[in-house]
Amino acid sequence: MRPPVTRGLVTRGLVTRCLATGVLISFMACSPQSTTTASRDIPSLESAPGAADVDPPPPASDRIAERAAVSDLSCEAPTTQLEMNQCAQLAYAVADVELNQVYQILKSRLPATGQQALTEAELAWITFRDLDCGFDRDQYAGGSIAPMIYSDCQEEQTILRTQELVQTELPDQSYEETDAALNQTYESLLSVLREERQRAFVDVQLAWIAYRDRHCTFEVLYSQTVIEESQCLARMSALRTEQLQADIEQNSL
């Protein structure tokens, strides 16, 4: 009997990310024991020291246009693959700046132990992001579209990470329910993938599990919202299920 492995995917405009899995890994076996924290003394990001003194950044689209203008690009309607690649890289750069701003503000509010936990979660996420996006890009190795695939993946993963840091929510379902749905969706997606791509994804999945576990450990201890670890795991699993379902549709066309 093989325990399932699942991963998240996001549809990217005109280009769809592709998925594969390899050695199958049990989510339940890799999950740390559930913990409950009764209180929080971590203020929200809005109340962080100095946050009120920082002007809100302009919309991302405006900043992308600003950066593009410096390079004589028109990212509202790029006409060549080279321009699409460059504009995708600019969009990722903007998302990365936003994430770093949120990360630094949050880190400044934490005690030393919280800063360490946040750093460990962030490093695990970076490892996952780079492996995940490299995996997506490698499907188009040698093609002119490959750089755009990589940058689009980095941008979307960065946006999701920023949301994970600032929008902690409680799930409507239990971890057991979301994990079962995730594994079922994984099996459906796996059935439409090419065999040669399956094993290449095992490192990505292991990295995602490490990121998930480290983030939930951090969130349980230091989030402003009182949350159990199983609730964090459920929320992250539900998000990945949604992403996988979108990818099944694209791969079944």
PDB file of N, CA and C in Angstrom, residues 58-142:
ATOM      1  N   PRO A  58       2.345  51.691  -3.889  1.00  0.00           N
ATOM      2  CA  PRO A  58       1.364  51.763  -4.974  1.00  0.00           C
ATOM      3  C   PRO A  58       0.996  50.365  -5.420  1.00  0.00           C
ATOM      4  N   PRO A  59      -0.110  50.221  -6.170  1.00  0.00           N
ATOM      5  CA  PRO A  59      -0.496  48.887  -6.644  1.00  0.00           C
ATOM      6  C   PRO A  59       0.632  48.219  -7.401  1.00  0.00           C
ATOM      7  N   ALA A  60       0.677  46.896  -7.304  1.00  0.00           N
ATOM      8  CA  ALA A  60       1.760  46.149  -7.952  1.00  0.00           C
ATOM      9  C   ALA A  60       1.823  46.448  -9.439  1.00  0.00           C
ATOM     10  N   SER A  61       0.654  46.574 -10.083  1.00  0.00           N
ATOM     11  CA  SER A  61       0.643  46.830 -11.523  1.00  0.00           C
ATOM     12  C   SER A  61       1.339  48.138 -11.856  1.00  0.00           C
ATOM     13  N   ASP A  62       1.176  49.154 -10.980  1.00  0.00           N
ATOM     14  CA  ASP A  62       1.838  50.442 -11.207  1.00  0.00           C
ATOM     15  C   ASP A  62       3.342  50.308 -11.070  1.00  0.00           C
ATOM     16  N   ARG A  63       3.780  49.544 -10.075  1.00  0.00           N
ATOM     17  CA  ARG A  63       5.221  49.389  -9.871  1.00  0.00           C
ATOM     18  C   ARG A  63       5.856  48.560 -10.982  1.00  0.00           C
ATOM     19  N   ILE A  64       5.123  47.578 -11.477  1.00  0.00           N
ATOM     20  CA  ILE A  64       5.632  46.806 -12.614  1.00  0.00           C
ATOM     21  C   ILE A  64       5.777  47.712 -13.825  1.00  0.00           C
ATOM     22  N   ALA A  65       4.767  48.562 -14.051  1.00  0.00           N
ATOM     23  CA  ALA A  65       4.824  49.491 -15.187  1.00  0.00           C
ATOM     24  C   ALA A  65       5.988  50.455 -15.036  1.00  0.00           C
ATOM     25  N   GLU A  66       6.226  50.912 -13.792  1.00  0.00           N
ATOM     26  CA  GLU A  66       7.344  51.824 -13.540  1.00  0.00           C
ATOM     27  C   GLU A  66       8.664  51.180 -13.900  1.00  0.00           C
ATOM     28  N   ARG A  67       8.868  49.969 -13.392  1.00  0.00           N
ATOM     29  CA  ARG A  67      10.121  49.268 -13.663  1.00  0.00           C
ATOM     30  C   ARG A  67      10.251  48.937 -15.139  1.00  0.00           C
ATOM     31  N   ALA A  68       9.152  48.582 -15.761  1.00  0.00           N
ATOM     32  CA  ALA A  68       9.191  48.236 -17.176  1.00  0.00           C
ATOM     33  C   ALA A  68       9.570  49.441 -18.024  1.00  0.00           C
ATOM     34  N   ALA A  69       9.081  50.619 -17.623  1.00  0.00           N
ATOM     35  CA  ALA A  69       9.371  51.835 -18.395  1.00  0.00           C
ATOM     36  C   ALA A  69      10.866  52.111 -18.443  1.00  0.00           C
ATOM     37  N   VAL A  70      11.561  51.814 -17.347  1.00  0.00           N
ATOM     38  CA  VAL A  70      13.007  52.024 -17.304  1.00  0.00           C
ATOM     39  C   VAL A  70      13.702  51.179 -18.359  1.00  0.00           C
ATOM     40  N   SER A  71      13.153  50.011 -18.628  1.00  0.00           N
ATOM     41  CA  SER A  71      13.758  49.107 -19.604  1.00  0.00           C
ATOM     42  C   SER A  71      13.089  49.198 -20.972  1.00  0.00           C
ATOM     43  N   ASP A  72      12.260  50.223 -21.158  1.00  0.00           N
ATOM     44  CA  ASP A  72      11.534  50.403 -22.418  1.00  0.00           C
ATOM     45  C   ASP A  72      10.641  49.206 -22.744  1.00  0.00           C
ATOM     46  N   LEU A  73      10.044  48.626 -21.694  1.00  0.00           N
ATOM     47  CA  LEU A  73       9.126  47.513 -21.883  1.00  0.00           C
ATOM     48  C   LEU A  73       7.690  47.997 -21.764  1.00  0.00           C
ATOM     49  N   SER A  74       6.776  47.282 -22.402  1.00  0.00           N
ATOM     50  CA  SER A  74       5.356  47.549 -22.237  1.00  0.00           C
ATOM     51  C   SER A  74       4.722  46.288 -21.674  1.00  0.00           C
ATOM     52  N   CYS A  75       4.649  46.222 -20.341  1.00  0.00           N
ATOM     53  CA  CYS A  75       4.179  44.994 -19.704  1.00  0.00           C
ATOM     54  C   CYS A  75       2.664  44.887 -19.674  1.00  0.00           C
ATOM     55  N   GLU A  76       1.973  45.930 -20.119  1.00  0.00           N
ATOM     56  CA  GLU A  76       0.526  45.815 -20.220  1.00  0.00           C
ATOM     57  C   GLU A  76       0.150  44.918 -21.395  1.00  0.00           C
ATOM     58  N   ALA A  77       0.955  44.946 -22.439  1.00  0.00           N
ATOM     59  CA  ALA A  77       0.675  44.123 -23.613  1.00  0.00           C
ATOM     60  C   ALA A  77       1.977  43.737 -24.301  1.00  0.00           C
ATOM     61  N   PRO A  78       2.772  42.881 -23.672  1.00  0.00           N
ATOM     62  CA  PRO A  78       4.029  42.452 -24.299  1.00  0.00           C
ATOM     63  C   PRO A  78       3.736  41.704 -25.600  1.00  0.00           C
ATOM     64  N   THR A  79       4.564  41.925 -26.604  1.00  0.00           N
ATOM     65  CA  THR A  79       4.287  41.354 -27.929  1.00  0.00           C
ATOM     66  C   THR A  79       5.243  40.240 -28.320  1.00  0.00           C
ATOM     67  N   THR A  80       6.369  40.109 -27.652  1.00  0.00           N
ATOM     68  CA  THR A  80       7.320  39.051 -27.972  1.00  0.00           C
ATOM     69  C   THR A  80       7.541  38.171 -26.744  1.00  0.00           C
ATOM     70  N   GLN A  81       8.058  36.979 -26.972  1.00  0.00           N
ATOM     71  CA  GLN A  81       8.330  36.093 -25.850  1.00  0.00           C
ATOM     72  C   GLN A  81       9.391  36.679 -24.939  1.00  0.00           C
ATOM     73  N   LEU A  82      10.373  37.367 -25.530  1.00  0.00           N
ATOM     74  CA  LEU A  82      11.415  37.997 -24.715  1.00  0.00           C
ATOM     75  C   LEU A  82      10.802  39.025 -23.779  1.00  0.00           C
ATOM     76  N   GLU A  83       9.873  39.842 -24.282  1.00  0.00           N
ATOM     77  CA  GLU A  83       9.206  40.831 -23.432  1.00  0.00           C
ATOM     78  C   GLU A  83       8.366  40.154 -22.356  1.00  0.00           C
ATOM     79  N   MET A  84       7.690  39.069 -22.715  1.00  0.00           N
ATOM     80  CA  MET A  84       6.901  38.335 -21.716  1.00  0.00           C
ATOM     81  C   MET A  84       7.802  37.802 -20.612  1.00  0.00           C
ATOM     82  N   ASN A  85       8.958  37.291 -21.006  1.00  0.00           N
ATOM     83  CA  ASN A  85       9.905  36.781 -20.019  1.00  0.00           C
ATOM     84  C   ASN A  85      10.380  37.889 -19.089  1.00  0.00           C
ATOM     85  N   GLN A  86      10.717  39.040 -19.660  1.00  0.00           N
ATOM     86  CA  GLN A  86      11.223  40.157 -18.862  1.00  0.00           C
ATOM     87  C   GLN A  86      10.143  40.722 -17.957  1.00  0.00           C
ATOM     88  N   CYS A  87       8.919  40.804 -18.456  1.00  0.00           N
ATOM     89  CA  CYS A  87       7.825  41.330 -17.639  1.00  0.00           C
ATOM     90  C   CYS A  87       7.469  40.373 -16.502  1.00  0.00           C
ATOM     91  N   ALA A  88       7.545  39.090 -16.764  1.00  0.00           N
ATOM     92  CA  ALA A  88       7.293  38.108 -15.707  1.00  0.00           C
ATOM     93  C   ALA A  88       8.344  38.225 -14.617  1.00  0.00           C
ATOM     94  N   GLN A  89       9.581  38.470 -15.008  1.00  0.00           N
ATOM     95  CA  GLN A  89      10.656  38.638 -14.022  1.00  0.00           C
ATOM     96  C   GLN A  89      10.431  39.897 -13.192  1.00  0.00           C
ATOM     97  N   LEU A  90       9.954  40.964 -13.833  1.00  0.00           N
ATOM     98  CA  LEU A  90       9.656  42.197 -13.101  1.00  0.00           C
ATOM     99  C   LEU A  90       8.522  41.983 -12.104  1.00  0.00           C
ATOM    100  N   ALA A  91       7.490  41.259 -12.526  1.00  0.00           N
ATOM    101  CA  ALA A  91       6.352  40.996 -11.637  1.00  0.00           C
ATOM    102  C   ALA A  91       6.801  40.209 -10.411  1.00  0.00           C
ATOM    103  N   TYR A  92       7.676  39.240 -10.619  1.00  0.00           N
ATOM    104  CA  TYR A  92       8.204  38.488  -9.478  1.00  0.00           C
ATOM    105  C   TYR A  92       9.006  39.404  -8.554  1.00  0.00           C
ATOM    106  N   ALA A  93       9.822  40.295  -9.122  1.00  0.00           N
ATOM    107  CA  ALA A  93      10.644  41.191  -8.306  1.00  0.00           C
ATOM    108  C   ALA A  93       9.768  42.060  -7.408  1.00  0.00           C
ATOM    109  N   VAL A  94       8.641  42.534  -7.950  1.00  0.00           N
ATOM    110  CA  VAL A  94       7.717  43.347  -7.154  1.00  0.00           C
ATOM    111  C   VAL A  94       7.117  42.521  -6.021  1.00  0.00           C
ATOM    112  N   ALA A  95       6.691  41.305  -6.326  1.00  0.00           N
ATOM    113  CA  ALA A  95       6.119  40.432  -5.287  1.00  0.00           C
ATOM    114  C   ALA A  95       7.149  40.122  -4.211  1.00  0.00           C
ATOM    115  N   ASP A  96       8.402  39.961  -4.619  1.00  0.00           N
ATOM    116  CA  ASP A  96       9.468  39.648  -3.666  1.00  0.00           C
ATOM    117  C   ASP A  96       9.713  40.811  -2.708  1.00  0.00           C
ATOM    118  N   VAL A  97       9.666  42.035  -3.225  1.00  0.00           N
ATOM    119  CA  VAL A  97       9.831  43.216  -2.374  1.00  0.00           C
ATOM    120  C   VAL A  97       8.710  43.273  -1.337  1.00  0.00           C
ATOM    121  N   GLU A  98       7.488  43.016  -1.773  1.00  0.00           N
ATOM    122  CA  GLU A  98       6.344  43.056  -0.855  1.00  0.00           C
ATOM    123  C   GLU A  98       6.476  41.999   0.241  1.00  0.00           C
ATOM    124  N   LEU A  99       6.889  40.804  -0.136  1.00  0.00           N
ATOM    125  CA  LEU A  99       7.074  39.747   0.855  1.00  0.00           C
ATOM    126  C   LEU A  99       8.144  40.135   1.864  1.00  0.00           C
ATOM    127  N   ASN A 100       9.259  40.661   1.399  1.00  0.00           N
ATOM    128  CA  ASN A 100      10.335  41.047   2.306  1.00  0.00           C
ATOM    129  C   ASN A 100       9.895  42.132   3.286  1.00  0.00           C
ATOM    130  N   GLN A 101       9.060  43.070   2.824  1.00  0.00           N
ATOM    131  CA  GLN A 101       8.550  44.115   3.712  1.00  0.00           C
ATOM    132  C   GLN A 101       7.702  43.501   4.826  1.00  0.00           C
ATOM    133  N   VAL A 102       6.784  42.616   4.445  1.00  0.00           N
ATOM    134  CA  VAL A 102       5.921  41.961   5.435  1.00  0.00           C
ATOM    135  C   VAL A 102       6.751  41.105   6.388  1.00  0.00           C
ATOM    136  N   TYR A 103       7.689  40.370   5.841  1.00  0.00           N
ATOM    137  CA  TYR A 103       8.534  39.485   6.637  1.00  0.00           C
ATOM    138  C   TYR A 103       9.331  40.268   7.677  1.00  0.00           C
ATOM    139  N   GLN A 104       9.937  41.375   7.272  1.00  0.00           N
ATOM    140  CA  GLN A 104      10.761  42.153   8.191  1.00  0.00           C
ATOM    141  C   GLN A 104       9.920  42.802   9.289  1.00  0.00           C
ATOM    142  N   ILE A 105       8.732  43.283   8.944  1.00  0.00           N
ATOM    143  CA  ILE A 105       7.853  43.878   9.954  1.00  0.00           C
ATOM    144  C   ILE A 105       7.434  42.814  10.970  1.00  0.00           C
ATOM    145  N   LEU A 106       7.022  41.665  10.453  1.00  0.00           N
ATOM    146  CA  LEU A 106       6.609  40.581  11.348  1.00  0.00           C
ATOM    147  C   LEU A 106       7.761  40.146  12.238  1.00  0.00           C
ATOM    148  N   LYS A 107       8.934  40.007  11.663  1.00  0.00           N
ATOM    149  CA  LYS A 107      10.086  39.551  12.435  1.00  0.00           C
ATOM    150  C   LYS A 107      10.426  40.533  13.548  1.00  0.00           C
ATOM    151  N   SER A 108      10.243  41.819  13.286  1.00  0.00           N
ATOM    152  CA  SER A 108      10.574  42.830  14.287  1.00  0.00           C
ATOM    153  C   SER A 108       9.659  42.767  15.503  1.00  0.00           C
ATOM    154  N   ARG A 109       8.516  42.101  15.377  1.00  0.00           N
ATOM    155  CA  ARG A 109       7.556  41.999  16.475  1.00  0.00           C
ATOM    156  C   ARG A 109       7.776  40.768  17.343  1.00  0.00           C
ATOM    157  N   LEU A 110       8.691  39.904  16.945  1.00  0.00           N
ATOM    158  CA  LEU A 110       8.830  38.598  17.601  1.00  0.00           C
ATOM    159  C   LEU A 110       9.971  38.569  18.605  1.00  0.00           C
ATOM    160  N   PRO A 111       9.862  37.728  19.620  1.00  0.00           N
ATOM    161  CA  PRO A 111      11.012  37.471  20.498  1.00  0.00           C
ATOM    162  C   PRO A 111      12.060  36.673  19.726  1.00  0.00           C
ATOM    163  N   ALA A 112      13.202  36.477  20.324  1.00  0.00           N
ATOM    164  CA  ALA A 112      14.301  35.786  19.639  1.00  0.00           C
ATOM    165  C   ALA A 112      13.893  34.389  19.179  1.00  0.00           C
ATOM    166  N   THR A 113      13.158  33.670  20.016  1.00  0.00           N
ATOM    167  CA  THR A 113      12.738  32.320  19.634  1.00  0.00           C
ATOM    168  C   THR A 113      11.765  32.361  18.454  1.00  0.00           C
ATOM    169  N   GLY A 114      10.905  33.359  18.433  1.00  0.00           N
ATOM    170  CA  GLY A 114       9.969  33.511  17.326  1.00  0.00           C
ATOM    171  C   GLY A 114      10.684  33.882  16.042  1.00  0.00           C
ATOM    172  N   GLN A 115      11.688  34.740  16.139  1.00  0.00           N
ATOM    173  CA  GLN A 115      12.462  35.110  14.960  1.00  0.00           C
ATOM    174  C   GLN A 115      13.152  33.896  14.355  1.00  0.00           C
ATOM    175  N   GLN A 116      13.680  33.037  15.229  1.00  0.00           N
ATOM    176  CA  GLN A 116      14.338  31.832  14.745  1.00  0.00           C
ATOM    177  C   GLN A 116      13.345  30.903  14.050  1.00  0.00           C
ATOM    178  N   ALA A 117      12.176  30.749  14.651  1.00  0.00           N
ATOM    179  CA  ALA A 117      11.149  29.883  14.060  1.00  0.00           C
ATOM    180  C   ALA A 117      10.685  30.427  12.714  1.00  0.00           C
ATOM    181  N   LEU A 118      10.541  31.750  12.625  1.00  0.00           N
ATOM    182  CA  LEU A 118      10.134  32.372  11.362  1.00  0.00           C
ATOM    183  C   LEU A 118      11.214  32.195  10.307  1.00  0.00           C
ATOM    184  N   THR A 119      12.462  32.387  10.697  1.00  0.00           N
ATOM    185  CA  THR A 119      13.576  32.217   9.766  1.00  0.00           C
ATOM    186  C   THR A 119      13.619  30.794   9.222  1.00  0.00           C
ATOM    187  N   GLU A 120      13.434  29.807  10.093  1.00  0.00           N
ATOM    188  CA  GLU A 120      13.460  28.413   9.662  1.00  0.00           C
ATOM    189  C   GLU A 120      12.323  28.118   8.689  1.00  0.00           C
ATOM    190  N   ALA A 121      11.144  28.668   8.966  1.00  0.00           N
ATOM    191  CA  ALA A 121      10.016  28.464   8.060  1.00  0.00           C
ATOM    192  C   ALA A 121      10.280  29.129   6.712  1.00  0.00           C
ATOM    193  N   GLU A 122      10.868  30.324   6.756  1.00  0.00           N
ATOM    194  CA  GLU A 122      11.128  31.058   5.508  1.00  0.00           C
ATOM    195  C   GLU A 122      12.172  30.344   4.662  1.00  0.00           C
ATOM    196  N   LEU A 123      13.209  29.839   5.289  1.00  0.00           N
ATOM    197  CA  LEU A 123      14.237  29.105   4.549  1.00  0.00           C
ATOM    198  C   LEU A 123      13.656  27.837   3.931  1.00  0.00           C
ATOM    199  N   ALA A 124      12.778  27.170   4.668  1.00  0.00           N
ATOM    200  CA  ALA A 124      12.130  25.967   4.129  1.00  0.00           C
ATOM    201  C   ALA A 124      11.247  26.332   2.943  1.00  0.00           C
ATOM    202  N   TRP A 125      10.553  27.469   3.052  1.00  0.00           N
ATOM    203  CA  TRP A 125       9.720  27.906   1.931  1.00  0.00           C
ATOM    204  C   TRP A 125      10.570  28.238   0.708  1.00  0.00           C
ATOM    205  N   ILE A 126      11.685  28.920   0.888  1.00  0.00           N
ATOM    206  CA  ILE A 126      12.555  29.275  -0.234  1.00  0.00           C
ATOM    207  C   ILE A 126      13.047  28.014  -0.949  1.00  0.00           C
ATOM    208  N   THR A 127      13.424  27.010  -0.173  1.00  0.00           N
ATOM    209  CA  THR A 127      13.865  25.749  -0.766  1.00  0.00           C
ATOM    210  C   THR A 127      12.748  25.130  -1.596  1.00  0.00           C
ATOM    211  N   PHE A 128      11.546  25.110  -1.029  1.00  0.00           N
ATOM    212  CA  PHE A 128      10.396  24.570  -1.763  1.00  0.00           C
ATOM    213  C   PHE A 128      10.120  25.383  -3.018  1.00  0.00           C
ATOM    214  N   ARG A 129      10.085  26.708  -2.891  1.00  0.00           N
ATOM    215  CA  ARG A 129       9.789  27.572  -4.038  1.00  0.00           C
ATOM    216  C   ARG A 129      10.759  27.321  -5.187  1.00  0.00           C
ATOM    217  N   ASP A 130      12.040  27.291  -4.879  1.00  0.00           N
ATOM    218  CA  ASP A 130      13.041  27.140  -5.931  1.00  0.00           C
ATOM    219  C   ASP A 130      12.963  25.771  -6.599  1.00  0.00           C
ATOM    220  N   LEU A 131      12.758  24.724  -5.804  1.00  0.00           N
ATOM    221  CA  LEU A 131      12.621  23.390  -6.388  1.00  0.00           C
ATOM    222  C   LEU A 131      11.348  23.279  -7.212  1.00  0.00           C
ATOM    223  N   ASP A 132      10.269  23.824  -6.683  1.00  0.00           N
ATOM    224  CA  ASP A 132       8.982  23.771  -7.361  1.00  0.00           C
ATOM    225  C   ASP A 132       9.040  24.496  -8.704  1.00  0.00           C
ATOM    226  N   CYS A 133       9.595  25.690  -8.690  1.00  0.00           N
ATOM    227  CA  CYS A 133       9.636  26.488  -9.916  1.00  0.00           C
ATOM    228  C   CYS A 133      10.651  25.927 -10.907  1.00  0.00           C
ATOM    229  N   GLY A 134      11.739  25.357 -10.400  1.00  0.00           N
ATOM    230  CA  GLY A 134      12.679  24.699 -11.287  1.00  0.00           C
ATOM    231  C   GLY A 134      12.052  23.483 -11.956  1.00  0.00           C
ATOM    232  N   PHE A 135      11.242  22.774 -11.216  1.00  0.00           N
ATOM    233  CA  PHE A 135      10.539  21.618 -11.765  1.00  0.00           C
ATOM    234  C   PHE A 135       9.597  22.047 -12.886  1.00  0.00           C
ATOM    235  N   ASP A 136       8.862  23.119 -12.670  1.00  0.00           N
ATOM    236  CA  ASP A 136       7.955  23.618 -13.699  1.00  0.00           C
ATOM    237  C   ASP A 136       8.722  24.056 -14.946  1.00  0.00           C
ATOM    238  N   ARG A 137       9.808  24.788 -14.729  1.00  0.00           N
ATOM    239  CA  ARG A 137      10.608  25.300 -15.841  1.00  0.00           C
ATOM    240  C   ARG A 137      11.212  24.163 -16.658  1.00  0.00           C
ATOM    241  N   ASP A 138      11.652  23.110 -15.973  1.00  0.00           N
ATOM    242  CA  ASP A 138      12.359  22.032 -16.661  1.00  0.00           C
ATOM    243  C   ASP A 138      11.482  21.310 -17.669  1.00  0.00           C
ATOM    244  N   GLN A 139      10.184  21.407 -17.524  1.00  0.00           N
ATOM    245  CA  GLN A 139       9.297  20.791 -18.510  1.00  0.00           C
ATOM    246  C   GLN A 139       9.462  21.464 -19.869  1.00  0.00           C
ATOM    247  N   TYR A 140       9.891  22.725 -19.848  1.00  0.00           N
ATOM    248  CA  TYR A 140      10.063  23.493 -21.081  1.00  0.00           C
ATOM    249  C   TYR A 140      11.530  23.770 -21.366  1.00  0.00           C
ATOM    250  N   ALA A 141      12.406  22.931 -20.817  1.00  0.00           N
ATOM    251  CA  ALA A 141      13.851  23.140 -20.973  1.00  0.00           C
ATOM    252  C   ALA A 141      14.215  23.293 -22.449  1.00  0.00           C
ATOM    253  N   GLY A 142      14.986  24.342 -22.742  1.00  0.00           N
ATOM    254  CA  GLY A 142      15.385  24.598 -24.113  1.00  0.00           C
ATOM    255  C   GLY A 142      14.416  25.469 -24.877  1.00  0.00           C
TER     256      GLY A 142
END
